[in-house]
Short mmCIF file of C-alpha atoms in Angstrom, two decimals:
data_model
loop_
_atom_site.label_atom_id
_atom_site.label_comp_id
_atom_site.label_asym_id
_atom_site.label_seq_id
_atom_site.Cartn_x
_atom_site.Cartn_y
_atom_site.Cartn_z
CA MET I 150 34.99 13.06 -38.70
CA ALA I 151 32.21 14.71 -36.55
CA ALA I 152 33.93 13.83 -33.27
CA THR I 153 37.13 15.70 -34.17
CA ARG I 154 35.41 18.66 -35.76
CA PRO I 155 35.16 20.61 -32.45
CA ARG I 156 39.06 20.40 -31.73
CA ARG I 157 39.90 21.48 -35.33
CA LEU I 158 37.66 24.61 -34.99
CA VAL I 159 38.83 25.58 -31.64
CA ALA I 160 42.42 25.50 -32.89
CA THR I 161 41.43 27.57 -35.79
CA VAL I 162 39.52 30.04 -33.57
CA THR I 163 42.59 30.29 -31.27
CA GLN I 164 45.06 30.80 -34.20
CA ALA I 165 43.40 33.23 -36.51
CA GLY I 166 40.46 35.32 -35.64
CA PRO I 167 39.73 37.27 -38.93
CA GLN I 168 40.41 34.21 -41.08
CA THR I 169 37.99 32.24 -38.74
CA SER I 170 35.25 34.80 -39.13
CA ARG I 171 35.43 34.44 -42.68
CA ASP I 172 35.54 30.82 -42.83
CA LEU I 173 32.53 30.81 -40.54
CA ARG I 174 30.53 33.23 -42.74
CA ARG I 175 31.28 30.95 -45.74
CA THR I 176 30.47 27.74 -43.89
CA ALA I 177 27.21 29.26 -42.54
CA ALA I 178 26.31 30.65 -46.01
CA ALA I 179 26.97 27.17 -47.59
CA LEU I 180 24.82 25.62 -44.88
CA GLU I 181 21.89 28.09 -45.20
CA LEU I 182 21.90 27.40 -49.18
CA ARG I 183 21.86 23.71 -48.39
CA LEU I 184 18.87 24.06 -45.86
CA LEU I 185 16.91 26.38 -48.21
CA GLY I 186 17.39 23.95 -51.12
CA GLY I 187 18.96 26.58 -53.40
CA PRO I 188 19.54 30.43 -53.91
CA ARG I 189 16.94 32.99 -53.29
CA ARG I 190 15.61 33.84 -56.68
CA TYR I 191 12.01 35.19 -56.22
CA ALA I 192 10.10 38.18 -54.76
CA ARG I 193 6.77 37.35 -53.15
CA ARG I 194 4.68 38.43 -56.16
CA GLU I 195 6.65 36.20 -58.49
CA VAL I 196 6.11 33.20 -56.04
CA ALA I 197 2.38 33.76 -56.10
CA LYS I 198 2.32 33.94 -59.92
CA LEU I 199 4.40 30.81 -60.21
CA VAL I 200 1.90 28.88 -57.94
CA GLY I 201 -1.12 30.74 -59.32
CA VAL I 202 -2.57 32.19 -56.07
CA SER I 203 -2.95 35.76 -54.96
CA VAL I 204 -0.18 37.36 -52.93
CA LEU I 205 -2.68 37.63 -49.93
CA SER I 206 -3.21 33.92 -49.98
CA ALA I 207 0.53 33.29 -50.31
CA ARG I 208 1.22 35.78 -47.33
CA LYS I 209 -1.41 34.05 -45.20
CA LEU I 210 0.48 30.85 -45.41
CA TRP I 211 3.84 32.34 -45.02
CA ARG I 212 2.83 34.09 -41.71
CA ALA I 213 0.98 30.83 -40.53
CA LEU I 214 4.31 29.01 -40.80
CA GLY I 215 5.83 31.70 -38.47
CA PHE I 216 7.79 33.83 -40.89
CA ALA I 217 7.80 37.60 -41.10
CA ASN I 218 6.54 39.48 -44.09
CA VAL I 219 9.21 40.58 -46.63
CA ALA I 220 9.14 43.77 -48.65
CA GLU I 221 7.60 43.83 -52.11
CA GLN I 222 11.02 44.11 -53.81
CA ASP I 223 12.89 41.61 -51.54
CA VAL I 224 14.24 38.64 -53.35
CA ALA I 225 13.62 36.27 -50.59
CA PHE I 226 12.25 32.93 -51.89
CA THR I 227 13.67 29.75 -53.33
CA ASP I 228 12.47 27.05 -55.54
CA ALA I 229 11.77 25.10 -52.38
CA ASP I 230 9.46 27.75 -51.27
CA VAL I 231 7.58 27.55 -54.55
CA ALA I 232 7.45 23.82 -54.27
CA ALA I 233 6.13 23.85 -50.68
CA LEU I 234 3.20 26.52 -51.61
CA THR I 235 2.48 24.33 -54.68
CA ARG I 236 1.88 21.26 -52.43
CA VAL I 237 -0.45 23.04 -50.08
CA VAL I 238 -2.27 24.92 -52.76
CA GLY I 239 -2.78 21.67 -54.60
CA ALA I 240 -4.36 20.05 -51.67
CA VAL I 241 -6.76 22.88 -51.44
CA ARG I 242 -7.51 22.83 -55.17
CA ASP I 243 -7.89 18.96 -55.18
CA GLY I 244 -10.64 19.31 -52.39
CA LEU I 245 -8.69 17.49 -49.82
CA ILE I 246 -8.69 20.42 -47.35
CA ASP I 247 -10.07 23.99 -47.49
CA GLU I 248 -7.92 27.13 -46.92
CA PRO I 249 -8.73 27.77 -43.30
CA THR I 250 -7.65 24.10 -42.70
CA ALA I 251 -4.47 24.73 -44.80
CA ILE I 252 -3.63 27.74 -42.63
CA ALA I 253 -4.31 25.69 -39.39
CA LEU I 254 -2.01 22.85 -40.68
CA ALA I 255 0.66 25.33 -41.61
CA ARG I 256 0.39 27.12 -38.21
CA ALA I 257 0.89 23.81 -36.45
CA VAL I 258 3.96 23.15 -38.47
CA GLY I 259 5.38 26.60 -37.95
CA GLN I 260 4.88 26.77 -34.20
CA THR I 261 6.17 23.07 -33.62
CA THR I 262 9.19 23.51 -35.85
CA ASP I 263 10.20 26.78 -34.33
CA ARG I 264 10.34 25.44 -30.86
CA LEU I 265 11.93 22.41 -32.23
CA VAL I 266 14.87 24.11 -33.90
CA SER I 267 15.19 26.38 -30.79
CA TRP I 268 15.45 23.48 -28.51
CA GLN I 269 17.84 21.47 -30.58
CA VAL I 270 20.29 24.40 -31.19
CA GLU I 271 20.13 25.21 -27.49
CA ALA I 272 20.90 21.60 -26.53
CA LEU I 273 23.75 21.54 -28.99
CA LEU I 274 25.26 24.80 -27.51
CA GLU I 275 24.98 23.39 -24.09
CA HIS I 276 26.78 20.23 -25.09
CA LEU I 277 29.62 22.17 -26.72
CA ARG I 278 29.96 24.40 -23.61
CA ASP I 279 30.12 21.24 -21.43
CA SER I 280 32.40 19.28 -23.71
CA VAL I 281 34.79 21.99 -25.04
CA GLY I 282 34.08 25.09 -22.99
CA SER I 283 33.04 27.11 -26.05
CA GLU I 284 30.22 29.48 -26.16
CA GLY I 285 30.65 30.79 -29.55
CA SER I 286 28.75 30.03 -32.90
CA GLU I 287 31.58 28.62 -34.62
CA LEU I 288 31.43 24.97 -33.29
CA ALA I 289 27.57 24.88 -33.58
CA VAL I 290 27.71 25.82 -37.35
CA GLY I 291 30.53 23.18 -37.80
CA HIS I 292 28.32 20.49 -35.81
CA LEU I 293 25.17 21.31 -37.81
CA VAL I 294 26.97 20.81 -41.14
CA ASP I 295 27.38 17.29 -40.08
CA LEU I 296 24.19 16.81 -38.08
CA VAL I 297 21.66 18.25 -40.37
CA ASP I 298 20.85 15.15 -42.58
CA ASP I 299 20.55 12.96 -39.48
CA LEU I 300 18.32 15.68 -37.51
CA GLU I 301 16.15 15.96 -40.58
CA GLN I 302 15.73 12.14 -40.94
CA VAL I 303 14.71 11.75 -37.08
CA VAL I 304 12.10 14.49 -37.30
CA VAL I 305 10.44 12.72 -40.30
CA TYR I 306 10.71 9.35 -38.61
CA ALA I 307 9.08 10.72 -35.24
CA TRP I 308 6.39 12.62 -37.21
CA ARG I 309 5.46 9.35 -39.29
CA ARG I 310 5.60 7.24 -36.05
CA ARG I 311 3.18 9.39 -34.17
CA LEU I 312 0.92 9.89 -37.20
CA ALA I 313 0.89 5.97 -37.44
CA ALA I 314 -0.15 5.67 -33.98
CA VAL I 315 -3.20 8.12 -34.65
CA VAL I 316 -4.00 6.17 -37.77
CA ALA I 317 -4.07 2.81 -35.83
CA ARG I 318 -6.35 4.27 -33.31
CA LEU I 319 -8.74 5.72 -35.97
CA GLY I 320 -8.62 2.23 -37.80
CA ALA I 321 -9.60 0.26 -34.45
CA ASP I 322 -12.30 2.46 -33.28
CA PRO I 323 -14.83 4.20 -35.71
CA ASP I 324 -15.69 6.60 -33.01
CA ALA I 325 -12.07 7.55 -32.21
CA GLY I 326 -12.13 10.59 -34.69
CA ASP I 327 -14.51 12.28 -32.23
CA ASP I 328 -12.38 11.51 -29.28
CA LEU I 329 -9.43 13.20 -30.80
CA GLN I 330 -11.17 16.62 -30.12
CA ALA I 331 -13.73 16.00 -27.13
CA THR I 332 -13.22 13.21 -24.78
CA ASP I 333 -12.82 12.36 -21.03
CA LEU I 334 -9.27 12.58 -19.88
CA THR I 335 -7.38 12.77 -16.62
CA VAL I 336 -5.38 16.09 -16.56
CA GLY I 337 -2.34 16.72 -14.43
CA PHE I 338 -0.32 19.71 -13.59
CA ALA I 339 3.21 19.27 -12.02
CA ASP I 340 4.47 22.59 -10.52
CA LEU I 341 7.93 23.26 -9.18
CA VAL I 342 7.90 24.54 -5.66
CA SER I 343 9.74 27.98 -5.15
CA TYR I 344 10.49 28.63 -8.67
CA THR I 345 10.05 32.40 -8.42
CA ARG I 346 12.47 32.62 -5.64
CA LEU I 347 14.92 30.29 -7.40
CA SER I 348 14.63 32.28 -10.61
CA GLN I 349 15.83 35.41 -8.79
CA ARG I 350 18.74 33.67 -6.99
CA LEU I 351 20.22 31.45 -9.76
CA GLU I 352 22.34 32.61 -12.57
CA GLN I 353 20.67 32.46 -15.99
CA ARG I 354 22.58 29.27 -17.01
CA GLU I 355 21.93 27.55 -13.79
CA LEU I 356 18.26 28.47 -14.24
CA GLY I 357 18.25 27.12 -17.76
CA GLN I 358 19.88 23.75 -16.56
CA LEU I 359 17.28 23.52 -13.76
CA VAL I 360 14.24 24.03 -16.28
CA GLN I 361 15.99 21.69 -18.69
CA ARG I 362 16.55 18.89 -16.22
CA PHE I 363 12.79 19.39 -14.77
CA GLU I 364 11.18 19.09 -18.21
CA GLY I 365 13.52 16.05 -19.23
CA LEU I 366 12.74 14.15 -16.11
CA ALA I 367 8.98 14.98 -16.17
CA SER I 368 8.68 14.13 -19.98
CA ASP I 369 10.47 10.77 -19.32
CA VAL I 370 8.22 9.93 -16.48
CA VAL I 371 4.84 10.93 -18.38
CA THR I 372 5.84 9.09 -21.45
CA ALA I 373 6.94 5.96 -19.67
CA GLY I 374 3.65 5.94 -17.67
CA GLY I 375 1.61 6.00 -20.88
CA GLY I 376 0.59 9.70 -20.70
CA ARG I 377 1.14 12.66 -23.02
CA VAL I 378 3.06 15.81 -22.28
CA VAL I 379 0.78 18.45 -23.62
CA LYS I 380 3.11 21.50 -22.84
CA THR I 381 5.96 22.71 -20.48
CA VAL I 382 5.89 26.25 -19.25
CA GLY I 383 9.26 26.79 -17.40
CA ASP I 384 8.09 25.65 -13.85
CA GLU I 385 5.13 23.82 -15.04
CA VAL I 386 4.35 20.47 -17.05
CA LEU I 387 0.79 19.75 -18.20
CA PHE I 388 0.17 16.20 -18.99
CA THR I 389 -2.89 13.98 -19.81
CA THR I 390 -3.79 10.18 -19.48
CA ASP I 391 -6.63 8.05 -20.40
CA ASP I 392 -7.55 7.18 -17.01
CA PRO I 393 -6.92 8.59 -13.37
CA GLY I 394 -5.07 5.37 -12.23
CA SER I 395 -2.20 5.91 -14.81
CA ALA I 396 -2.17 9.62 -13.76
CA ALA I 397 -1.92 8.99 -10.16
CA VAL I 398 1.17 6.68 -10.70
CA ILE I 399 2.68 9.13 -12.93
CA ALA I 400 2.05 11.98 -10.49
CA LEU I 401 3.55 9.92 -7.59
CA SER I 402 6.54 8.88 -9.60
CA LEU I 403 7.24 12.72 -10.47
CA SER I 404 6.88 13.66 -6.82
CA GLU I 405 9.37 11.00 -5.61
CA LEU I 406 11.85 11.46 -8.46
CA MET I 407 12.07 15.27 -8.02
CA ALA I 408 12.37 14.75 -4.13
CA ILE I 409 15.71 12.95 -4.62
CA ASP I 410 16.97 14.79 -7.52
CA ARG I 411 20.00 16.91 -6.54
CA LEU I 412 19.12 19.84 -9.09
CA VAL I 413 15.34 19.98 -9.06
CA PRO I 414 13.20 21.08 -6.20
CA ASP I 415 10.06 19.55 -5.01
CA VAL I 416 6.93 19.55 -7.23
CA ARG I 417 3.31 19.57 -6.14
CA VAL I 418 0.73 17.92 -8.71
CA GLY I 419 -2.90 18.41 -9.19
CA LEU I 420 -5.12 15.78 -10.89
CA ALA I 421 -8.62 16.04 -12.34
CA HIS I 422 -10.59 13.73 -14.70
CA GLY I 423 -13.39 14.76 -16.77
CA PRO I 424 -14.50 16.19 -20.31
CA VAL I 425 -11.64 17.84 -22.07
CA LEU I 426 -11.50 19.81 -25.53
CA ARG I 427 -8.37 19.05 -27.54
CA SER I 428 -7.40 21.70 -30.12
CA LEU I 429 -4.18 22.77 -31.83
CA GLY I 430 -2.08 20.36 -29.64
CA ASP I 431 -3.38 21.94 -26.54
CA VAL I 432 -6.17 21.05 -24.03
CA TYR I 433 -8.91 23.26 -22.70
CA GLY I 434 -12.08 23.20 -20.31
CA ALA I 435 -13.18 23.03 -16.85
CA THR I 436 -11.26 19.88 -16.17
CA VAL I 437 -7.95 21.55 -17.20
CA ASN I 438 -8.79 24.46 -14.99
CA LEU I 439 -9.73 22.35 -11.86
CA ALA I 440 -6.42 20.46 -12.22
CA SER I 441 -4.64 23.73 -12.24
CA ARG I 442 -6.58 25.06 -9.23
CA LEU I 443 -5.82 21.75 -7.25
CA THR I 444 -2.23 22.13 -7.85
CA ALA I 445 -2.14 25.30 -5.82
CA LEU I 446 -3.70 23.47 -2.96
CA ALA I 447 -1.12 20.67 -2.87
CA GLN I 448 1.72 20.95 -0.35
CA PRO I 449 5.20 20.56 -1.79
CA GLY I 450 5.97 16.92 -2.68
CA THR I 451 2.31 16.07 -2.72
CA VAL I 452 -0.39 14.99 -5.19
CA VAL I 453 -4.07 16.05 -4.63
CA THR I 454 -7.26 15.48 -6.60
CA ASP I 455 -10.95 16.26 -6.25
CA HIS I 456 -13.84 13.99 -5.02
CA ALA I 457 -15.02 12.94 -8.52
CA THR I 458 -11.65 11.81 -9.73
CA ALA I 459 -10.82 10.13 -6.31
CA ALA I 460 -14.15 8.06 -6.73
CA ARG I 461 -12.40 6.46 -9.85
CA LEU I 462 -9.48 5.68 -7.85
CA GLN I 463 -11.10 3.70 -5.06
CA GLY I 464 -9.83 0.34 -5.11
CA HIS I 465 -6.66 1.08 -7.03
CA PRO I 466 -3.93 -1.22 -5.58
CA ASP I 467 -1.15 1.39 -5.85
CA VAL I 468 -2.61 4.44 -4.11
CA VAL I 469 -4.53 5.54 -0.84
CA LEU I 470 -6.59 8.54 -0.54
CA VAL I 471 -6.79 10.91 2.38
CA ALA I 472 -9.45 13.56 2.67
CA GLN I 473 -8.20 17.09 3.30
CA ARG I 474 -9.73 20.17 4.96
CA VAL I 475 -12.48 21.88 2.90
CA ARG I 476 -11.14 24.70 0.71
CA GLN I 477 -12.88 27.38 -1.40
CA VAL I 478 -11.52 27.19 -5.07
CA ARG I 479 -12.03 30.10 -7.32
CA GLY I 480 -14.58 29.13 -10.10
CA PHE I 481 -15.41 25.78 -8.50
CA GLY I 482 -16.83 26.73 -5.09
CA THR I 483 -16.30 24.51 -1.98
CA ILE I 484 -14.08 21.48 -2.65
CA THR I 485 -12.76 18.71 -0.35
CA PRO I 486 -9.38 17.90 -2.02
CA LEU I 487 -7.91 14.42 -1.46
CA LEU I 488 -4.36 13.63 -1.08
CA ILE I 489 -3.10 10.76 -3.07
CA ALA I 490 -0.32 8.66 -1.61
CA ARG I 491 1.44 5.48 -2.14
CA ALA I 492 -0.37 2.44 -0.90
CA GLY I 493 3.01 0.82 0.52
CA PRO I 494 6.40 -0.01 -0.28
CA ASP I 495 5.37 -2.55 -3.16
CA ALA I 496 3.13 0.04 -4.86
CA ARG I 497 3.90 0.34 -8.53
CA LEU I 498 5.91 3.32 -9.54
CA ILE I 499 7.55 4.08 -12.86
CA ASP I 500 11.18 3.06 -13.23
CA LEU I 501 13.25 4.93 -15.67
CA ASP I 502 16.36 2.59 -15.62
#
């Protein structure tokens, strides 16, 4: 049924515009009601009263989830909103977490799901443009009617799978909890060459396809190599690994893969190993800053690192190190960067096939 839906909706759009608009509004309203778990029934003060918290506390959680404030008289909330707030407040009252932690957890959910939903809808729209040549919202809404339950289940599955991996790590190592926030990691920055020039020359859709291609390839390589993508920011991917050896193989694989890709330009990569602070899903500290600075020193299609990280790569069978000229690096003084190159044709690279 899902496979035939686009053709049916395209025919309807072509044949009857006003009727289609009414049908679209009804379909969207029905889907919104389904997603919200019921009709809007409460104003914000009524929600707070039902849960037994102050309006201020309720608003803090609402904002942390990424939603704008609503007016005092607006009937904007559903039974599902009441249930969600009740769960969070219950965890605080039971002493499982305190209110600042509840706010932090809510903010993590809000920011992550905001990007997730945007990403998924954009991918769906791109698919519809490529498959049926439509750029309207009619087909997207129709697809979402059929996809919403599957998407929800995949999100829950992925969250549980990732949480299970962290739980397993905590169970295997009593000290792992400390490492979740402060530990030694290898940090890598992969930066697209000539992105500013390309962003001015390419059409908006072409630029979007380039960025999407870059982020997809980079994420696949990093994940396949045992690393973690921390974030992507248009022309740059920040990733971490537990050791420099894995990071070097990932970085070289990224460089080679982008070099032969027809859409994405070359990348330059900087690697640094050292103490890193992890907070709110991101990484911070001097090691992160150094990796970023090193990226700026790399030539297109190359990978560079600092002397301390290079010392940990000595003897690695898949890489060779070549010292470069001494450079002055802002915030770090004089540095002799080292080029990381493949050890030979038999060096291990990441295969995505």
